[in-house]
Tab-separated table of C-alpha atoms in Angstrom:
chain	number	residue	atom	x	y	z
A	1	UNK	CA	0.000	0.000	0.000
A	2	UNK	CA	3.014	2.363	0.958
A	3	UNK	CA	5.574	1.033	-1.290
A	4	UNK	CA	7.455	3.527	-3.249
A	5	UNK	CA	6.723	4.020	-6.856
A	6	UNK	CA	8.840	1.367	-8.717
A	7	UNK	CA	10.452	3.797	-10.921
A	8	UNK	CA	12.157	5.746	-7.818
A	9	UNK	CA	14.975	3.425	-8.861
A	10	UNK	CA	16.350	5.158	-11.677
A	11	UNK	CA	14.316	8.639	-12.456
A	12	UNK	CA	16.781	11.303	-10.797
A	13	UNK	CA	13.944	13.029	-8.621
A	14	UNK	CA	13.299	16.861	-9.723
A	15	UNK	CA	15.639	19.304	-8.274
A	16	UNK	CA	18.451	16.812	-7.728
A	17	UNK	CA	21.436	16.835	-9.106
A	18	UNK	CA	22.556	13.509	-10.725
A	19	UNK	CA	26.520	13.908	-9.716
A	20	UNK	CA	27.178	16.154	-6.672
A	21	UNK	CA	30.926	16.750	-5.916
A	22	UNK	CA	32.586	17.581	-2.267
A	23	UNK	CA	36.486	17.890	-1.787
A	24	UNK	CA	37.346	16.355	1.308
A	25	UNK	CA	38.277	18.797	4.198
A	26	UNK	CA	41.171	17.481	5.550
A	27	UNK	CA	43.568	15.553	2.713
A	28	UNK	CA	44.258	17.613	-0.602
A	29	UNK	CA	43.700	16.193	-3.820
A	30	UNK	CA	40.910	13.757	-2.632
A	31	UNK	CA	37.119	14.014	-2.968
A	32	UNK	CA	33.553	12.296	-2.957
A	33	UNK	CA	31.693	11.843	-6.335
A	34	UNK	CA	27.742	11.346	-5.203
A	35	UNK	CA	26.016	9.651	-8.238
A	36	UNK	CA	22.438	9.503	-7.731
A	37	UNK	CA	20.406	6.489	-9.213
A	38	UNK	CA	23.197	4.540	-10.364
A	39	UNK	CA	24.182	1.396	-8.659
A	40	UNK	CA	27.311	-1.157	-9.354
A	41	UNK	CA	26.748	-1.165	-13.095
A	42	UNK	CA	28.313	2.244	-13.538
A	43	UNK	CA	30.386	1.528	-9.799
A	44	UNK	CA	32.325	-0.956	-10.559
A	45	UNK	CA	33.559	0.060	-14.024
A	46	UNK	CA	34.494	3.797	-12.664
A	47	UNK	CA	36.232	2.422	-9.955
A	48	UNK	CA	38.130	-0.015	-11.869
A	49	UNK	CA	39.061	2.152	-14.823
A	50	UNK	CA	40.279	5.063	-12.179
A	51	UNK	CA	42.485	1.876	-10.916
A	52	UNK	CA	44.280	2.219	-14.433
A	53	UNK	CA	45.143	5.533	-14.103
A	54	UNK	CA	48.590	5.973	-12.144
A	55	UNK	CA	47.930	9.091	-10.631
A	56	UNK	CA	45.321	7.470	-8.775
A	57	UNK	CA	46.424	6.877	-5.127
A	58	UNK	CA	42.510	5.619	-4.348
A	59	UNK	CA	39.779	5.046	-6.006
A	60	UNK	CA	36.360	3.053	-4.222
A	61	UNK	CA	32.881	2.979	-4.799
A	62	UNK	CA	30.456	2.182	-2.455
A	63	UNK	CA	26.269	1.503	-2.298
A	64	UNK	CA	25.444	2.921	1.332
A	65	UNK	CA	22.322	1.274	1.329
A	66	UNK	CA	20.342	-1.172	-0.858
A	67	UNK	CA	17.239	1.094	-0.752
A	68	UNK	CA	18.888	4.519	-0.873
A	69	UNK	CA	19.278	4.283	-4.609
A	70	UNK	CA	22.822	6.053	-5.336
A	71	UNK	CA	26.540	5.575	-5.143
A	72	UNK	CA	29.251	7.236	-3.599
A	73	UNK	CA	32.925	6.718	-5.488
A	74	UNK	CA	36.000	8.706	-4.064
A	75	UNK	CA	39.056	9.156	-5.250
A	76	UNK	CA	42.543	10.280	-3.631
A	77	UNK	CA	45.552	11.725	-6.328
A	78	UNK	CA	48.498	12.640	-6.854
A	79	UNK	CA	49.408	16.190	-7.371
A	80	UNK	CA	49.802	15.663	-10.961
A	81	UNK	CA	45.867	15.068	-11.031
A	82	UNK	CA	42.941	16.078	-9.470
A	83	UNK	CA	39.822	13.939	-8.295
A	84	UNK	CA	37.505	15.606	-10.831
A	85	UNK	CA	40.369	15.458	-13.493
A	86	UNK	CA	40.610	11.583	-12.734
A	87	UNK	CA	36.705	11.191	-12.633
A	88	UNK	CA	36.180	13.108	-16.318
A	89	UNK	CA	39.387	10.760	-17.615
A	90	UNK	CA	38.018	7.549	-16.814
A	91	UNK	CA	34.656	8.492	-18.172
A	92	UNK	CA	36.410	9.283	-21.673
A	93	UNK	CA	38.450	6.413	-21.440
A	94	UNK	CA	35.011	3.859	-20.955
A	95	UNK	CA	33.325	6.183	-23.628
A	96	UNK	CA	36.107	5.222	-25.897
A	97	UNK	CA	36.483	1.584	-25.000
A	98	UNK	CA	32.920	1.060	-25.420
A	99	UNK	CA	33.137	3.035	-28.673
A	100	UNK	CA	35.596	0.438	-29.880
A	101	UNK	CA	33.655	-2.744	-28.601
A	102	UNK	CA	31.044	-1.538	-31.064
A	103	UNK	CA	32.649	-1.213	-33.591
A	104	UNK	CA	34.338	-4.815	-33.251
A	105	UNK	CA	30.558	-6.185	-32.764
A	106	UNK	CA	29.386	-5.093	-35.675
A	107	UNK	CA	32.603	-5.844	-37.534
A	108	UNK	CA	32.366	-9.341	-35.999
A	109	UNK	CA	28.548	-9.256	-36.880
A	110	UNK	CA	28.838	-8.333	-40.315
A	111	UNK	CA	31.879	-11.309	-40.797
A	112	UNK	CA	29.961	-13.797	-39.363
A	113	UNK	CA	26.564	-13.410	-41.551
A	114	UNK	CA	28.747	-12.903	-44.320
A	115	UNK	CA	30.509	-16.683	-43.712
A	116	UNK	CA	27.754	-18.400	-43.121
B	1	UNK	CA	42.235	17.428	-21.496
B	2	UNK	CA	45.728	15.842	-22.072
B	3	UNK	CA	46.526	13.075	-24.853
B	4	UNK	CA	47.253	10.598	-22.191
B	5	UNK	CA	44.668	7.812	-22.090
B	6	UNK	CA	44.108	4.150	-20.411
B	7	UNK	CA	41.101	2.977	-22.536
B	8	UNK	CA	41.652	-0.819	-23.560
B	9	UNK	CA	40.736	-2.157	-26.932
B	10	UNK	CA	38.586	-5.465	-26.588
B	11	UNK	CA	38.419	-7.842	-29.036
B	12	UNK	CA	35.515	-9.685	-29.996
B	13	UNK	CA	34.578	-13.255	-31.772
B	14	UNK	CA	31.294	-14.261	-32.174
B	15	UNK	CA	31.571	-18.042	-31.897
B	16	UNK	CA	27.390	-18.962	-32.655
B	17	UNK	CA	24.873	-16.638	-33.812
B	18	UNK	CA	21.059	-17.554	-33.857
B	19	UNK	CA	18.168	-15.040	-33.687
B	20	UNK	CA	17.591	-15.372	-29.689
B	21	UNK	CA	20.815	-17.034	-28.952
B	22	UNK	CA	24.462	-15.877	-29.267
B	23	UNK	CA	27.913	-16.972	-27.957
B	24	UNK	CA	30.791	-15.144	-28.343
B	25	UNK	CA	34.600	-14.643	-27.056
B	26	UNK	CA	35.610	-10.917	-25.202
B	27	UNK	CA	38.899	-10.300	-24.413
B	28	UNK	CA	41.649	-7.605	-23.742
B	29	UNK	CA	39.150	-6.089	-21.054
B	30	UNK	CA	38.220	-6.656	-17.633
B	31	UNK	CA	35.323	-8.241	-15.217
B	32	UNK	CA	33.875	-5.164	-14.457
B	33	UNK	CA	33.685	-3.985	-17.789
B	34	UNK	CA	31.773	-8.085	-18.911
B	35	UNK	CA	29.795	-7.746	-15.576
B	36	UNK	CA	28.322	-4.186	-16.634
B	37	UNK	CA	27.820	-5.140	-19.702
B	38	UNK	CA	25.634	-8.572	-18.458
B	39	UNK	CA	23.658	-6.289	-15.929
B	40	UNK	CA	23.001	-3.926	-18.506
B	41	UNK	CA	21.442	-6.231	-21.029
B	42	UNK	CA	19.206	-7.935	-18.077
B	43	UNK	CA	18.100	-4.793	-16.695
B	44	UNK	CA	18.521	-1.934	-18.633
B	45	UNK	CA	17.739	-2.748	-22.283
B	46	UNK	CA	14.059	-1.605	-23.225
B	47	UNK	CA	11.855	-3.726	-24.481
B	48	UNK	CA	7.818	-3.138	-24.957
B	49	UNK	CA	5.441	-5.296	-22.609
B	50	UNK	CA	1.184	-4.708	-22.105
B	51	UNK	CA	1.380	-2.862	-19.217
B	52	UNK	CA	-2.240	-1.121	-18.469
B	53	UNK	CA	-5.157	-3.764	-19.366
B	54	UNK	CA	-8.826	-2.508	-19.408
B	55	UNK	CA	-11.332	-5.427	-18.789
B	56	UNK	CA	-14.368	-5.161	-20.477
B	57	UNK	CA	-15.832	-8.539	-20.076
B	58	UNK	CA	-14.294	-11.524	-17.865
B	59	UNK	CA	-16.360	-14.791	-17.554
B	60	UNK	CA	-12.940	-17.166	-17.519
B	61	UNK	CA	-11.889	-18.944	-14.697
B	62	UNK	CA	-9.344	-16.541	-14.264
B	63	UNK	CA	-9.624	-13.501	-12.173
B	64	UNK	CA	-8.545	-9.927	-14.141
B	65	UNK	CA	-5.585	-9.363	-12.176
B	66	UNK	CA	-4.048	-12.894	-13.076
B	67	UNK	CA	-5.170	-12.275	-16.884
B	68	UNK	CA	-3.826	-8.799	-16.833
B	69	UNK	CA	-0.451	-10.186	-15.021
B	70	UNK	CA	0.129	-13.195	-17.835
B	71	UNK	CA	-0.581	-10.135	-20.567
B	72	UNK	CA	2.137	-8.397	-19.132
B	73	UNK	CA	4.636	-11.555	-19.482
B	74	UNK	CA	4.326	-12.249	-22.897
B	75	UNK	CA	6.738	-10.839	-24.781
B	76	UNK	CA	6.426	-8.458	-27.794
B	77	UNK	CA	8.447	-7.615	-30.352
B	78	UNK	CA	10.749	-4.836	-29.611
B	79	UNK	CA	12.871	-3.411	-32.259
B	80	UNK	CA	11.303	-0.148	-32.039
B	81	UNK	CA	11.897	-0.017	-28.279
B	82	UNK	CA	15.371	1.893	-28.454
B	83	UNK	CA	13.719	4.990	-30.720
B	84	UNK	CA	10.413	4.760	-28.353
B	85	UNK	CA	9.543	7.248	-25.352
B	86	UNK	CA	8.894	6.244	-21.893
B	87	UNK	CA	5.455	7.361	-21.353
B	88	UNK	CA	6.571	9.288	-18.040
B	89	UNK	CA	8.659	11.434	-20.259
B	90	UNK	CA	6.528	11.434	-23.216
B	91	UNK	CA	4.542	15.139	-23.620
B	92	UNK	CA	2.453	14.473	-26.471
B	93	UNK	CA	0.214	12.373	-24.333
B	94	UNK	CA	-0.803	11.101	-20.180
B	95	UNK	CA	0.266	8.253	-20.665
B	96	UNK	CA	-3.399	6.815	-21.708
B	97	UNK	CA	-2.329	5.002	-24.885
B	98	UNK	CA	-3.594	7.613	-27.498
B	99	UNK	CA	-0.083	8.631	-28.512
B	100	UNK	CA	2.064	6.821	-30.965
B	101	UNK	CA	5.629	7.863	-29.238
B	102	UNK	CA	5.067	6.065	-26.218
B	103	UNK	CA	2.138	3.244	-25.867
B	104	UNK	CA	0.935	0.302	-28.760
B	105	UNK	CA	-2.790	-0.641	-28.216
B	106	UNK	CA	-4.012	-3.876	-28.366
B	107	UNK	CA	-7.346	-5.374	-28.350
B	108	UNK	CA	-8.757	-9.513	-27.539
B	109	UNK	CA	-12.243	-10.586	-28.165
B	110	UNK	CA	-12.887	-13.584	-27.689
B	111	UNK	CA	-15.992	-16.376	-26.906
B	112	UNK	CA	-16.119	-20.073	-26.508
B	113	UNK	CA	-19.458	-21.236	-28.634
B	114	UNK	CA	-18.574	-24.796	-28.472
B	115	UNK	CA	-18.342	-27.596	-26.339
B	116	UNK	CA	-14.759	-27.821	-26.462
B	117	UNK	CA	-12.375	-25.852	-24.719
B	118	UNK	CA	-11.191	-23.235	-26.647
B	119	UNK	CA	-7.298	-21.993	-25.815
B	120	UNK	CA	-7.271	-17.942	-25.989
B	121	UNK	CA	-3.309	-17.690	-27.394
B	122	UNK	CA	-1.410	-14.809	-27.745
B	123	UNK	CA	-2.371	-15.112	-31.392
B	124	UNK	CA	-5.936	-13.518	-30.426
B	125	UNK	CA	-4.020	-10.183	-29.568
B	126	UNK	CA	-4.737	-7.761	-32.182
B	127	UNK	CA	-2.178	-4.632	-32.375
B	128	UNK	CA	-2.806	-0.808	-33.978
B	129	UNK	CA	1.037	-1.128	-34.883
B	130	UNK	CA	2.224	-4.074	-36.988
B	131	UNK	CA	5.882	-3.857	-36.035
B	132	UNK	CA	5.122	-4.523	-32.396
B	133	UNK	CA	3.098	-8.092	-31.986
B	134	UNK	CA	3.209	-11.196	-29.936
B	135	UNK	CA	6.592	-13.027	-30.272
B	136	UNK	CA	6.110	-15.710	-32.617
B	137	UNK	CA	8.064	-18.859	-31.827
B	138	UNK	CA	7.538	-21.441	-34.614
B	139	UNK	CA	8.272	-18.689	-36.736
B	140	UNK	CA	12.090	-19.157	-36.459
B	141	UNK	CA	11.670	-22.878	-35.272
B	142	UNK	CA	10.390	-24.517	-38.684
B	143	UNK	CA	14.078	-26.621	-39.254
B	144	UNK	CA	13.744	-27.928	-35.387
B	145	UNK	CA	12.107	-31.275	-34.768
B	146	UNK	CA	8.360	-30.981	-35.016
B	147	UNK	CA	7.962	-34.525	-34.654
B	148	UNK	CA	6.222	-34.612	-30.846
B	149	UNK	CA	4.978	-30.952	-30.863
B	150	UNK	CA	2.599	-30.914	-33.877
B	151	UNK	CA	-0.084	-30.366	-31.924
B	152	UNK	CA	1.800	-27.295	-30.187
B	153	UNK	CA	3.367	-25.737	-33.197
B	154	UNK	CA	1.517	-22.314	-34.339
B	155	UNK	CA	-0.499	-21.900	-31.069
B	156	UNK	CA	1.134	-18.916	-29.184
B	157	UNK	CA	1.397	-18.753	-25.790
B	158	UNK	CA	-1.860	-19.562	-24.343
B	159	UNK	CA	-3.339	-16.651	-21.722
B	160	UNK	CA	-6.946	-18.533	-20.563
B	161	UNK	CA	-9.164	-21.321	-21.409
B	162	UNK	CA	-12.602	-20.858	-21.889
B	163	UNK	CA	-15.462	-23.111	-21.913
B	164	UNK	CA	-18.654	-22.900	-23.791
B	165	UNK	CA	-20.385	-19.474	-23.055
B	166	UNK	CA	-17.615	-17.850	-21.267
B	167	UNK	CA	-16.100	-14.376	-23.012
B	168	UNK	CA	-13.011	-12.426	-22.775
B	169	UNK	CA	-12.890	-9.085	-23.897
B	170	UNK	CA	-10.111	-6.376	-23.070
B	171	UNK	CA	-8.218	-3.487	-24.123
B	172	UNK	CA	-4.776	-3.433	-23.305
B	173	UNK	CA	-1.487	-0.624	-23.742
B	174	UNK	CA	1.867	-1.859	-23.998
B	175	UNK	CA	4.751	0.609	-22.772
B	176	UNK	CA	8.404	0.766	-23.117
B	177	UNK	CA	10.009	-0.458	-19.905
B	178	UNK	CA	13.595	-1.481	-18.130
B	179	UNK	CA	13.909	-4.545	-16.132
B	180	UNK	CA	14.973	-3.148	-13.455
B	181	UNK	CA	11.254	-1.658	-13.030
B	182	UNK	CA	9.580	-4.912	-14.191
B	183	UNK	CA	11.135	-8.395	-14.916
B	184	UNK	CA	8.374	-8.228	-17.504
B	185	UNK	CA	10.498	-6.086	-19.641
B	186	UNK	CA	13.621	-7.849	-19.397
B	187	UNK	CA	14.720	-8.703	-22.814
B	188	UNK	CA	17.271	-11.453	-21.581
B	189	UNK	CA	16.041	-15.087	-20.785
B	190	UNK	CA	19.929	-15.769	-20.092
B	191	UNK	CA	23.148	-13.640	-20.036
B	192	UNK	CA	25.764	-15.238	-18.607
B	193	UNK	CA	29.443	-15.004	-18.820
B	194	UNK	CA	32.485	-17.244	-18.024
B	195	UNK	CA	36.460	-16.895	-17.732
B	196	UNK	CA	38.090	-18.912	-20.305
B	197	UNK	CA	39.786	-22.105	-18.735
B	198	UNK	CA	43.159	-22.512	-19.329
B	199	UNK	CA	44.649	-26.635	-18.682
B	200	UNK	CA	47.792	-27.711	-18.396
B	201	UNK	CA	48.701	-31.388	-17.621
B	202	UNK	CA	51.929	-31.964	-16.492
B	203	UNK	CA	52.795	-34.771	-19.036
B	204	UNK	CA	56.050	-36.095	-16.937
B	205	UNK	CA	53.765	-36.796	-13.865
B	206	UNK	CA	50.581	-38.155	-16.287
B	207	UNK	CA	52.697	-40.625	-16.923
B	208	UNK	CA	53.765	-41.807	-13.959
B	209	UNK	CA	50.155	-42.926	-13.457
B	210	UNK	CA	49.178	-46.526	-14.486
B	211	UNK	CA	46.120	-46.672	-17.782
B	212	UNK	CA	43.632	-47.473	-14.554
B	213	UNK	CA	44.384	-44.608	-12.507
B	214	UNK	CA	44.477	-42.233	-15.785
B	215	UNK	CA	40.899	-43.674	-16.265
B	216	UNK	CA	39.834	-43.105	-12.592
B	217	UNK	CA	40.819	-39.383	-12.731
B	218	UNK	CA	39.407	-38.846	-16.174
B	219	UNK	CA	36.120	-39.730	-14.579
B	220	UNK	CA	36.121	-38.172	-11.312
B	221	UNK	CA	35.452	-34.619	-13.773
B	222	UNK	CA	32.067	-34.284	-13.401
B	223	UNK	CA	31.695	-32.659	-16.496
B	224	UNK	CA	33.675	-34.033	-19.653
B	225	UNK	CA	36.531	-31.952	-19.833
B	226	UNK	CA	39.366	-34.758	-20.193
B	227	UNK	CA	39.961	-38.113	-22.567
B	228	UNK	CA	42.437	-40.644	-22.913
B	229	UNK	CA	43.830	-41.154	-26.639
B	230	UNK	CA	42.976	-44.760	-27.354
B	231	UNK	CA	46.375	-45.461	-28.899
B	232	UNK	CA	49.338	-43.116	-27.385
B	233	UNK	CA	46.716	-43.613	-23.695
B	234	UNK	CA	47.349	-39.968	-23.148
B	235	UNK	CA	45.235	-38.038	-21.460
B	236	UNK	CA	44.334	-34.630	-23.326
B	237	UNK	CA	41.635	-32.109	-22.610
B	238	UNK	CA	38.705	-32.308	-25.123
B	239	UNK	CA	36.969	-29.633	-23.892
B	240	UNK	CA	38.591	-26.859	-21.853
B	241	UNK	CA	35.640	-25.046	-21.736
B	242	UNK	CA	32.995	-27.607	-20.088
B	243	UNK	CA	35.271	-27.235	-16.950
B	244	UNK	CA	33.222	-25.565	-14.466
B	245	UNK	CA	35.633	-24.935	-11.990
B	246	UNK	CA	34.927	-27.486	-9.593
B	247	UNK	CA	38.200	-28.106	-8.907
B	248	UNK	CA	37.248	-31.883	-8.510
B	249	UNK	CA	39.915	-33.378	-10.759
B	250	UNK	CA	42.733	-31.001	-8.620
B	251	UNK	CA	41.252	-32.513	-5.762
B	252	UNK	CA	41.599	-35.932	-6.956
B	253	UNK	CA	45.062	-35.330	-8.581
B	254	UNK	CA	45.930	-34.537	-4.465
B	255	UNK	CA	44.013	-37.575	-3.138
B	256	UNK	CA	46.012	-39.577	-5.908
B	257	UNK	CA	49.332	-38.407	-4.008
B	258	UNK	CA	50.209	-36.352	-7.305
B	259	UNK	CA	49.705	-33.040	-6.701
B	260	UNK	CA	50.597	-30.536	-9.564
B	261	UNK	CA	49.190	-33.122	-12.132
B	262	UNK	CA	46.840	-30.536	-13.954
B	263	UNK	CA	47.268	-26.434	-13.324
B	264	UNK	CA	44.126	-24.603	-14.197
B	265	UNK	CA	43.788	-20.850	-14.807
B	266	UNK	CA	41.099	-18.771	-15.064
B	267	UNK	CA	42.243	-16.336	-17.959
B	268	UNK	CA	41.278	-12.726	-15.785
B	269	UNK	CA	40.940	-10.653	-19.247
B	270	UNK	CA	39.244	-13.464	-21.426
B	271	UNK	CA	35.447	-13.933	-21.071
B	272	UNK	CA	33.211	-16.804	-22.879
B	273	UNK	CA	29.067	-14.890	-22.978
B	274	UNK	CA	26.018	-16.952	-23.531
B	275	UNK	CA	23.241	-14.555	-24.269
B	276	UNK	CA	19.733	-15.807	-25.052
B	277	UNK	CA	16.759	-13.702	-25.355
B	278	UNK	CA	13.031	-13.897	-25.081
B	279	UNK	CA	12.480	-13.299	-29.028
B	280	UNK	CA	11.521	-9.727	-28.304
B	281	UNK	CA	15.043	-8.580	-30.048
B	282	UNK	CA	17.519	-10.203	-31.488
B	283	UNK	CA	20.369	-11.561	-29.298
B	284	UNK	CA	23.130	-9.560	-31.564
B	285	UNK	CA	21.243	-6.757	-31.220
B	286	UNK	CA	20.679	-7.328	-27.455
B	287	UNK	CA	24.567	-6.787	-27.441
B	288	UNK	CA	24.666	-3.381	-29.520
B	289	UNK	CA	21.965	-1.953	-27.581
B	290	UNK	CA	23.223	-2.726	-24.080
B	291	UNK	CA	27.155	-1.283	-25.359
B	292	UNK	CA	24.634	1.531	-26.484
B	293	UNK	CA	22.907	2.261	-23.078
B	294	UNK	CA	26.232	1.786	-21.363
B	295	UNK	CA	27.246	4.467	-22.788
B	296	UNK	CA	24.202	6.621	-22.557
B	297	UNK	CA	24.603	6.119	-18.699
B	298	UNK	CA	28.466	7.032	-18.461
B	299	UNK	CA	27.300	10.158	-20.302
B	300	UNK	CA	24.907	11.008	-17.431
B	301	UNK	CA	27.341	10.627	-15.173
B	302	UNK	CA	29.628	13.215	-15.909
B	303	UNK	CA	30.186	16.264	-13.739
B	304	UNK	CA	28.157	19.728	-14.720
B	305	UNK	CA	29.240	22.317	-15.572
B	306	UNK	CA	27.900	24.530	-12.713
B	307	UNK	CA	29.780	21.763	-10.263
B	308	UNK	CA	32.826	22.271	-12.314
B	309	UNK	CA	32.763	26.432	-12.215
B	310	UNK	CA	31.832	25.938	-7.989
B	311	UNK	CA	34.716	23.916	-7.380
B	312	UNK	CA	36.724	26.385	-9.212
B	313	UNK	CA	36.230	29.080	-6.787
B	314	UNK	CA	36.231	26.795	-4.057
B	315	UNK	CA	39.071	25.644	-4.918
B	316	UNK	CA	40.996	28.859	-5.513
B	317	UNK	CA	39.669	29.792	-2.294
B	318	UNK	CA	40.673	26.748	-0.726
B	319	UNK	CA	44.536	27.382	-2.105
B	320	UNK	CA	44.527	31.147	-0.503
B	321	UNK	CA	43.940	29.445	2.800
B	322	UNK	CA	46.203	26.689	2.295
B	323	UNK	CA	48.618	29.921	2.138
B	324	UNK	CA	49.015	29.755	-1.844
């Protein structure tokens, strides 16, 4: 009767912002990335691609709460980066790789109906 | 930004390609990326399902709820679902079905006048667009074995029975959808993905083992993964791939007294993926259109520009305290 609406799970509410961004206080060069309505999908692949870059000192994501529906991913740098310089890297970097998986698909695709 | 950039190239083989079912090899990348990719096309690929039902008549067995429930689960064909609206963001319309971007309406009458049992099928659905219908499954399955399902072939799937005198009549809207709202719009009956095996016997130690004991630890596999050559009596590994990680025969090797007999890796950047759908799209195009929503979500993701311009003056201010 009082369940939430099913779609709460992935419909950014009105007058939230989908990435908020706060530097941490205390260390330099490290800050919390607050995605809303995104869960491990997105997590995980952020966290490991910010792995890959070297001036990366940390990089985690974590889901607070099964029913809060958003993630939290921080990162910690070097000097030679910055957390939001990190964040907007790995982003391009996915964007690219997945640009290049689709291409081999339909490469792939277009071999294989041609061979048989 | 810079030049500098640590995007991976994958490489991909198809290995089997049916309309609903397709296997293929991904490498040069890592879990995370195959994992996103499998959640994606179970959860996040739209498909269209019936998703409001008006009842106009219900003399079946069935109560509307249930009928309304096994109208949702049938699946429809969804090609158009990618170019579609959701009807919460569609403007042209409320949502009520009238409007072409976002709903398909459908419409069943049907009435037992016999004294047989008549099967209302997914067949009796009639659609206002001809591009979205009820999957059809002997469509694709003529070249299977239609031996013992004769009597099934052409039927659809089957909704309610009706016996003489009872009536079914209904309106019904189908809506693009997500599985993650509804598993009804899941376009994935399987997506599943595996790291590619890697055996190696150790020959010298194989053959320390007698033809019996080769045999016994050929068999304790529970799936068939090894053989023994019936003229060099060899073992050698048939089937890397139907090892399921068990670990059974390593196991055995140790209970043997030979441990190190067999080494088994699980390649980390290599990834075998079954993917079977539910007919509504094709399973190659499953693939595209998950890569495609990936992406649409790592694009949402990225920072704002207003966040971008208030850390910059945060951030200046934060150097002139740091004493900058």
């Amino acid at each position: 009767m009082n369940a939430p609406d099913r779609y709460e799970r992935f419909v950014v509410p009105e007058g939230t912002k989908k990435v908020s961004y706060e530097r941490d206080t205390k260390i330099i060069n490290a800050a919390s990335f607050t995605v809303e309505r995104e869960d491990h999908t997105i997590g995980n692949i952020l966290r490991m691609q910010l792995h890959r870059d070297p001036n990366v000192l940390f990089a985690g994501y974590k889901l607070p709460h099964p029913l809060q529906y958003k993630i939290i991913v921080r990162i910690h740098t070097t000097s030679q980066s910055s957390p939001m310089q990190a964040y907007n890297q790995s982003i391009n970097d996915l964007d690219k790789e997945l640009d290049h998986l689709k291409t081999a698909f339909e490469a792939e695709l277009l071999k294989f109906s041609r061979d048989y | 930004m810079e030049g500098l950039s640590y995007a991976r190239m994958p490489r991909v083989k198809i290995r089997e390609l049916k309309d609903d079912y397709c296997k293929f090899e991904l490498r040069d990348t890592d879990a995370s990326m195959a994992n996103a990719l499998r959640r994606v096309m179970i959860a996040e690929v739209p498909t269209i399902a019936i998703d409001l039902v008006e009842i106009e008549v219900n003399s079946s067995v069935l109560i509307d709820e249930f009928i309304a429930h096994r109208l949702g689960l049938i699946p429809l064909t969804s090609e158009r679902a990618m170019s579609m609206r959701f009807s919460r963001d569609c403007d042209a319309c409320d949502g009520d079905g009238q409007c072409e971007f976002c709903s398909v309406e459908f419409h069943l009458r049907v009435k037992c006048m016999t004294d047989n049992t008549l099967d209302v099928t997914s067949k009796d659905l009639y659609s206002s667009d001809h591009t979205v219908v009820p999957v059809d499954f002997d469509a694709n399955t003529t070249t299977t074995t239609d031996d013992n399902n004769n009597s099934r072939a052409n039927s659809g799937i089957i909704i309610v029975k009706l016996r003489r005198g009872q009536e079914l009549r209904l309106r019904a809207i189908a809506r693009k959808g997500i599985g993650k709202d509804h598993a009804k719009w899941s376009p994935a009956a399987t997506v599943s993905f595996m790291y590619q095996p890697e055996i190696h016997i150790n020959d010298d130690l194989m053959e320390t083992l007698t033809l019996q004991e080769k045999r016994e630890w050929v068999e304790s596999s529970p799936t068939h993964v090894f053989e023994i050559d019936p003229v060099t009596q060899q073992v050698t590994v048939v089937d890397a791939e139907a090892y399921t990680y068990d670990d059974e025969v390593i196991k055995k090797a140790e209970a043997m007294g030979k441990p190190g007999l067999v080494d088994i890796i699980a390649k980390q950047d290599s990834f075998i993926f079954t993917v079977e759908t539910t007919g509504s799209i094709k399973a190659s195009q499953l693939v595209l259109n998950a890569i495609e929503i990936l992406k649409q979500k790592l694009d949402a993701v990225r920072l704002s520009e207003d966040t971008v311009e208030a850390d910059d003056q945060f951030g200046e201010l934060g150097a002139h305290m740091r004493g900058g």
